[in-house]
Structures are given as structure tokens and as C-alpha cells.
C-alpha positions as YAML, in Angstrom:
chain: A
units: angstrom
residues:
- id: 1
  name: UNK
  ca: [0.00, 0.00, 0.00]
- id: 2
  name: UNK
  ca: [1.23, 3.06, -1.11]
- id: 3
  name: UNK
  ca: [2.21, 6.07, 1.38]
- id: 4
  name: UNK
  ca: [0.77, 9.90, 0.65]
- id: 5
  name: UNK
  ca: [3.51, 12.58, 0.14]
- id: 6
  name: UNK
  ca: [1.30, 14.40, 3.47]
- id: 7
  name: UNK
  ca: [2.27, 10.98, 5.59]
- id: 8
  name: UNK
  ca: [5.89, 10.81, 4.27]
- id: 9
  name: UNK
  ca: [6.75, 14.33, 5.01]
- id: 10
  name: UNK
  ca: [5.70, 13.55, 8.59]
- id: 11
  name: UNK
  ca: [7.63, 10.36, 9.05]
- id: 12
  name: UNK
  ca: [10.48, 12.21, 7.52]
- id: 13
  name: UNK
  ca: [9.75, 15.08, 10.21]
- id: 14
  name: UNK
  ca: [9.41, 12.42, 13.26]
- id: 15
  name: UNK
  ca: [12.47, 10.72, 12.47]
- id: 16
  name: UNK
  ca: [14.29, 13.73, 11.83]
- id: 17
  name: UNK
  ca: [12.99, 15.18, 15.57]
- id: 18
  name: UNK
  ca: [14.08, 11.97, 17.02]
- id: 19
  name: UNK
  ca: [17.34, 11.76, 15.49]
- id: 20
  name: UNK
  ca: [18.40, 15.40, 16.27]
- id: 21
  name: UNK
  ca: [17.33, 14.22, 20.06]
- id: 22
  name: UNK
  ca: [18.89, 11.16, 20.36]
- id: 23
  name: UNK
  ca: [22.58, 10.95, 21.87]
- id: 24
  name: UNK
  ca: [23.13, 7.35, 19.84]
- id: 25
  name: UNK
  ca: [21.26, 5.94, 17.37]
- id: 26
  name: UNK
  ca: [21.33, 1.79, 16.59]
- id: 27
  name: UNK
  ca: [20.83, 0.42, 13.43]
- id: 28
  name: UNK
  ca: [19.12, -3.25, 13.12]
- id: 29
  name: UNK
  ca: [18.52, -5.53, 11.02]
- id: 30
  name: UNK
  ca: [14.96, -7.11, 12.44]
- id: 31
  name: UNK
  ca: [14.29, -10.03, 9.34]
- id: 32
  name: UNK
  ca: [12.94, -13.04, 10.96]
- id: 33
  name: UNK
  ca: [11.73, -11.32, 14.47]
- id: 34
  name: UNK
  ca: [7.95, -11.92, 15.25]
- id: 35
  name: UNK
  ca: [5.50, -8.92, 16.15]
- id: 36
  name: UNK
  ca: [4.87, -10.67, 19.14]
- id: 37
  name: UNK
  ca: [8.66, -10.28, 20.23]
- id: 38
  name: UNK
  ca: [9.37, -6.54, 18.59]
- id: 39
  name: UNK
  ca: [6.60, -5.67, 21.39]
- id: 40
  name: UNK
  ca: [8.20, -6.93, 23.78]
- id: 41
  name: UNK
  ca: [11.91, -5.36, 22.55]
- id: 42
  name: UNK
  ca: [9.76, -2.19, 22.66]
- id: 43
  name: UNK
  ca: [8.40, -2.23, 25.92]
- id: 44
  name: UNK
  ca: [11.56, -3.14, 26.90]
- id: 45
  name: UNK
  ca: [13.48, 0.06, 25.58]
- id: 46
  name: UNK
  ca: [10.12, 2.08, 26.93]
- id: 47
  name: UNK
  ca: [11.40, 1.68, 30.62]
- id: 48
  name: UNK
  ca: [14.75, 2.76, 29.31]
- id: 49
  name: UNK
  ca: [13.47, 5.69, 27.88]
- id: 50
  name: UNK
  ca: [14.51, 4.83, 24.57]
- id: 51
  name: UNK
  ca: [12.46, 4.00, 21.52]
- id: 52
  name: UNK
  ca: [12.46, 1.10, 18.73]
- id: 53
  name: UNK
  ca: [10.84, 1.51, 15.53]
- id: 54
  name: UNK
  ca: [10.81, 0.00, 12.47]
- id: 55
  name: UNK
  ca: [11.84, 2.77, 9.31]
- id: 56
  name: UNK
  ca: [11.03, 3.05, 5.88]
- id: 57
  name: UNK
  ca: [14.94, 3.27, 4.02]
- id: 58
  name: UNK
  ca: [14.02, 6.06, 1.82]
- id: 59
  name: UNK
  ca: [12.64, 7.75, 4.36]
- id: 60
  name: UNK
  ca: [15.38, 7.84, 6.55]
- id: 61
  name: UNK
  ca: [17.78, 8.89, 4.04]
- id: 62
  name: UNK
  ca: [16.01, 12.07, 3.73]
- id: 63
  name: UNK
  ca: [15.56, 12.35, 7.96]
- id: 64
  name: UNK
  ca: [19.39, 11.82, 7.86]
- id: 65
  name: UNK
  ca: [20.16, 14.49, 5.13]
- id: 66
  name: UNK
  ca: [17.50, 17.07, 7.04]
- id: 67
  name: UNK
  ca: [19.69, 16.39, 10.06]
- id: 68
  name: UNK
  ca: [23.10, 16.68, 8.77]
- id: 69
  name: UNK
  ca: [24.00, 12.99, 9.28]
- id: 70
  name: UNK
  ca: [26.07, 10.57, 7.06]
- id: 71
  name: UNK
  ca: [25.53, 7.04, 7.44]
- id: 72
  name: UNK
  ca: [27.44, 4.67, 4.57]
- id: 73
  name: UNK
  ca: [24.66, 3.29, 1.67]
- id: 74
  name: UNK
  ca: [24.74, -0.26, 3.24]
- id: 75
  name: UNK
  ca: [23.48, 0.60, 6.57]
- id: 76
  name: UNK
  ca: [19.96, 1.50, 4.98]
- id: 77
  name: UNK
  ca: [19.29, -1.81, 2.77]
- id: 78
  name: UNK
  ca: [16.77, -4.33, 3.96]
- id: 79
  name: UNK
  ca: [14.52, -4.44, 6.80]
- id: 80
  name: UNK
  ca: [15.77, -2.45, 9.33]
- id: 81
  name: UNK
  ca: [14.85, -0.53, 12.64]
- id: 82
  name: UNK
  ca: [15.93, 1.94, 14.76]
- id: 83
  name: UNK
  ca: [16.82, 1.74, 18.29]
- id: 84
  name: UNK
  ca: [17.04, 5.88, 19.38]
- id: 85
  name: UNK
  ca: [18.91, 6.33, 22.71]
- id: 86
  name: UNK
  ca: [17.28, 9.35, 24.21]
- id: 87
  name: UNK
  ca: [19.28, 9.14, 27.49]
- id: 88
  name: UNK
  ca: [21.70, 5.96, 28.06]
- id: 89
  name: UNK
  ca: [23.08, 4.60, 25.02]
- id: 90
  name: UNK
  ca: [25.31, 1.69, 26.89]
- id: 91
  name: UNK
  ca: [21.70, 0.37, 28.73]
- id: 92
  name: UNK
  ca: [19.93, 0.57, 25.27]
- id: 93
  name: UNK
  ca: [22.62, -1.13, 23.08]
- id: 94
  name: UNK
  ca: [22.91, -3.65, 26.09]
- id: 95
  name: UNK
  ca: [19.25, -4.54, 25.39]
- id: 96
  name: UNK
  ca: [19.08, -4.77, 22.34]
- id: 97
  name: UNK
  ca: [22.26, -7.40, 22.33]
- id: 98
  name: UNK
  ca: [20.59, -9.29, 25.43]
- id: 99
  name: UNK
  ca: [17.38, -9.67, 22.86]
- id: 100
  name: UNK
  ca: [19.64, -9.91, 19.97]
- id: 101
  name: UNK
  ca: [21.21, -13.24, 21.57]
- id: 102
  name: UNK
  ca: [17.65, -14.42, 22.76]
- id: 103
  name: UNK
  ca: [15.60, -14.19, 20.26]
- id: 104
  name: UNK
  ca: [18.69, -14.52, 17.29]
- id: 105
  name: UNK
  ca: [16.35, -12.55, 14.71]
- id: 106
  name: UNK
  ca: [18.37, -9.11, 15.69]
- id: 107
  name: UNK
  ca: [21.80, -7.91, 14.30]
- id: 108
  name: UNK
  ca: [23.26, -4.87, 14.34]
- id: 109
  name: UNK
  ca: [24.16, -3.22, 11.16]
- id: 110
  name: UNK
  ca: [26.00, -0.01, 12.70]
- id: 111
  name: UNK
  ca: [24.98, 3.44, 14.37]
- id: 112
  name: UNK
  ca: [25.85, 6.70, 15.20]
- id: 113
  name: UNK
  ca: [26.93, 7.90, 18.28]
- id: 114
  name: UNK
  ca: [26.17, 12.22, 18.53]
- id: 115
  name: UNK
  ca: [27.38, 12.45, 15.06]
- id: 116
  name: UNK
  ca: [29.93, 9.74, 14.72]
- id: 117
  name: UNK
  ca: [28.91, 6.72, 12.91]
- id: 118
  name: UNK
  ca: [30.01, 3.49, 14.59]
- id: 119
  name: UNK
  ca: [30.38, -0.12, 13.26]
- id: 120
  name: UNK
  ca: [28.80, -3.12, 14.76]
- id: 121
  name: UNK
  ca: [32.33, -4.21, 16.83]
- id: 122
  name: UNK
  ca: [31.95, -0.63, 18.63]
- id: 123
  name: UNK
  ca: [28.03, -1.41, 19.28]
- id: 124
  name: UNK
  ca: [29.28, -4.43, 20.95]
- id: 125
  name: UNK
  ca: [32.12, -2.99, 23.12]
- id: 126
  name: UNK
  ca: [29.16, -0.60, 23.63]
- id: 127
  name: UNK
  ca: [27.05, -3.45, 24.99]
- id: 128
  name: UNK
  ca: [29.92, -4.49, 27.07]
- id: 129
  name: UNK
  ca: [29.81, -1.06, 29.78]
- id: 130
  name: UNK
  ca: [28.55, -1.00, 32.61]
- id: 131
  name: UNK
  ca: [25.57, 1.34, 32.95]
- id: 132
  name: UNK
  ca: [26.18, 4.91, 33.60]
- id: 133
  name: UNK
  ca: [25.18, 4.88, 37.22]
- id: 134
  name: UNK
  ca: [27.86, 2.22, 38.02]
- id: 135
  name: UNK
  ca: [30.41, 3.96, 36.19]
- id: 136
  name: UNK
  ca: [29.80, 7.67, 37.70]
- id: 137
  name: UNK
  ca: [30.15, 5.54, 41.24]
- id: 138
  name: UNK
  ca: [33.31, 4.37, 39.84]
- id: 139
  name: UNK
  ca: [34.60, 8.11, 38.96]
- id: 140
  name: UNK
  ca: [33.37, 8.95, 42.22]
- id: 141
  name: UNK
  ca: [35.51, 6.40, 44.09]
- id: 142
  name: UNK
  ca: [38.07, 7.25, 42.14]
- id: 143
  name: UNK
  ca: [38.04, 10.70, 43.35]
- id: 144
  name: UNK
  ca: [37.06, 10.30, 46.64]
- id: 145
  name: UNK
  ca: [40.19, 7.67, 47.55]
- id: 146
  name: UNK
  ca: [42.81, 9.92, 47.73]
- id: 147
  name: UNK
  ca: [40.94, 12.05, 49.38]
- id: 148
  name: UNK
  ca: [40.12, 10.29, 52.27]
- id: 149
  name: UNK
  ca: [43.73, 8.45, 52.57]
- id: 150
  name: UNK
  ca: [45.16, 12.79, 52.81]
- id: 151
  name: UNK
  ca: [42.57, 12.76, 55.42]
- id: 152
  name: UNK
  ca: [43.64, 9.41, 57.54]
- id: 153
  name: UNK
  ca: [46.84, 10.88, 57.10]
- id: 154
  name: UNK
  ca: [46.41, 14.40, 58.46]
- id: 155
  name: UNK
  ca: [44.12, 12.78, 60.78]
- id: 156
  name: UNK
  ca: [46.96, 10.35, 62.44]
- id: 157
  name: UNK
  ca: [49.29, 12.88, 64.29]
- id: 158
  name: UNK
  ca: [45.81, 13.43, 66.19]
- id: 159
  name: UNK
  ca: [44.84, 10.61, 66.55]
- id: 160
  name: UNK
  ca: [47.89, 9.49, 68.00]
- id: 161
  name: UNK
  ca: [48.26, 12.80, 70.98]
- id: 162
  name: UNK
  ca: [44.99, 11.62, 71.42]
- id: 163
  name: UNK
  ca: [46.32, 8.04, 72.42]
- id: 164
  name: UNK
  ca: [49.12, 9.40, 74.15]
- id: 165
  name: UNK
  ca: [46.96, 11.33, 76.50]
- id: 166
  name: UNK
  ca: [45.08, 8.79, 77.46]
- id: 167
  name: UNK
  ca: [47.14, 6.07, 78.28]
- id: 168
  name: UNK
  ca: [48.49, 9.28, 80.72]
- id: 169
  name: UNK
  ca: [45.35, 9.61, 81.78]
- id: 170
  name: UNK
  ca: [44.83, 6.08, 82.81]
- id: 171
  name: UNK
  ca: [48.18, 5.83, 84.36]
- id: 172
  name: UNK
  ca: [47.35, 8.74, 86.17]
- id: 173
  name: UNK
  ca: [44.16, 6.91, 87.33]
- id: 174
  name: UNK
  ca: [45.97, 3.86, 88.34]
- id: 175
  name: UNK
  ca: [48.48, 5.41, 90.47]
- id: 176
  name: UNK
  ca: [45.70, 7.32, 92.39]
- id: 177
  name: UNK
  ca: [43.93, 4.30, 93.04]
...
């Protein structure tokens, strides 16, 4: 069934919006995938805050060209959809591979990440990080061990009056009693 120029310029508009919005963008190959399970991927990415659709080629071309994006011509032949990572791309591309090896209807055929495009090993090593939460804690420790060894180190010549004054104390208290 054939698509009106009105409802091409729009899907050309929406995927242009969500491109310009997205900080990584995942390009799939979905042949062989049942509706049944592309729900499921989707509801899946929902709680992310990420989105999976399935794109028209020509379409996107345009939405790509609006945007000022360059993908390479092979990227955009056959079925494919579009995982758009709106907030964490390492969560959404570790999805997508967990479903990818689950299902085995889902490869990746590339992506862009802000306006790099990326092949599918980098989508993988992508897949492989640890979600941003656990690697801010990880910056975070990192900063916050030195600190706290300068403090235990300032901290000791204290410490250690402090201990010297009270075993004083106590011998004091001994020979009293």
C-alpha cells in the first residue's frame, strides 16, 4: 500500500525530531523477528526511555540528510529498525544485544553515536559497559580515595596525641587508686 507525500513528510519530520534528540542511534537488522517479540523489545526500551521503531529506508535517508548525518549506503538496505537512545546509550545497546542473543532474529548493522557513525564491533564494546550509574560511582571512588587516605593521614598525628593522652590519663588513674 502506497504512502501519501502528506504521511511521508511527517515520518520524515518524526524521524528527523528523534534523530536530532537522540545521543546514539542503533541500526538493526529485524528479518525473521515476530510482532509478538518486537513488542516486547519495545516495551523493553520504553522503561529505558529509549524508543524502537521499524523505518522506511528512503525515508530515513532524507531524515538523515534534514539532520546533517552521514551514514554509509549499506546501513539503509533491507529491513531495518531503529533503536534511538534518548538518554543511556550503553543500557539501550545492552538490550538490544541481550534480545539480539535471545531471540537470534536481531543484528546490528552499525549506528551513530552524537554524530559519529560506529560499526557493529563498537556497538558491541558498547554493549559491554557498565551502565552509567555504576560507572559515575566508579569516577566517584576514584576521586574520593585519595581524598580520604590525605585525610587518615592528616588525621593520624591526632589521633595518636589523642592516644598518648590517654594512656596518661589512665596511668594517672591507676596510680591514684
Amino acid at each position: 500500500m502506497a504512502i501519501s507525500k502528506e504521511r511521508k513528510g511527517e515520518l520524515v519530520a518524526d524521524y528527523t525530531d528523534n534523530l536530532k534528540r537522540s545521543e546514539a542511534i542503533i541500526f538493526t537488522d529485524y528479518h525473521g523477528l515476530r510482532v509478538k517479540d518486537l513488542e516486547r523489545l519495545r516495551r523493553q526500551l520504553w522503561e529505558t526511555k529509549s524508543n524502537f521503531r521499524v523505518i522506511k529506508n528512503t525515508l530515513m535517508e532524507r531524515a538523515l540528510q534534514d539532520a546533517g548525518l552521514a551514514v554509509p549506503e549499506e546501513i539503509l538496505i533491507g529491513p531495518t529498525a531503529i533503536g534511538y537512545c534518548f538518554e543511556d546509550a550503553a543500557t539501550v545497546v545492552k538490550t538490544l544485544a541481550d534480545f539480539a542473543k535471545e531471540t537470534g532474529g536481531l543484528t546490528f548493522k552499525g549506528g551513530l553515536l552524537d554524530t559519529r557513525f560506529i560499526g557493529v564491533e563498537d556497538i558491541r564494546t558498547l554493549a559491554t559497559l557498565p551502565p552509567r550509574a555504576v560507572l559515575l560511582a566508579r569516577v566517584v571512588g576514584g576521586i574520593q580515595a585519595p581524598i580520604s587516605g590525605l585525610v587518615n593521614v592528616l588525621a593520624g598525628p591526632v589521633r595518636g596525641l589523642v592516644n598518648v593522652l590517654q594512656a596518661r590519663a589512665d596511668q594517672l588513674e591507676s596510680a591514684a587508686s
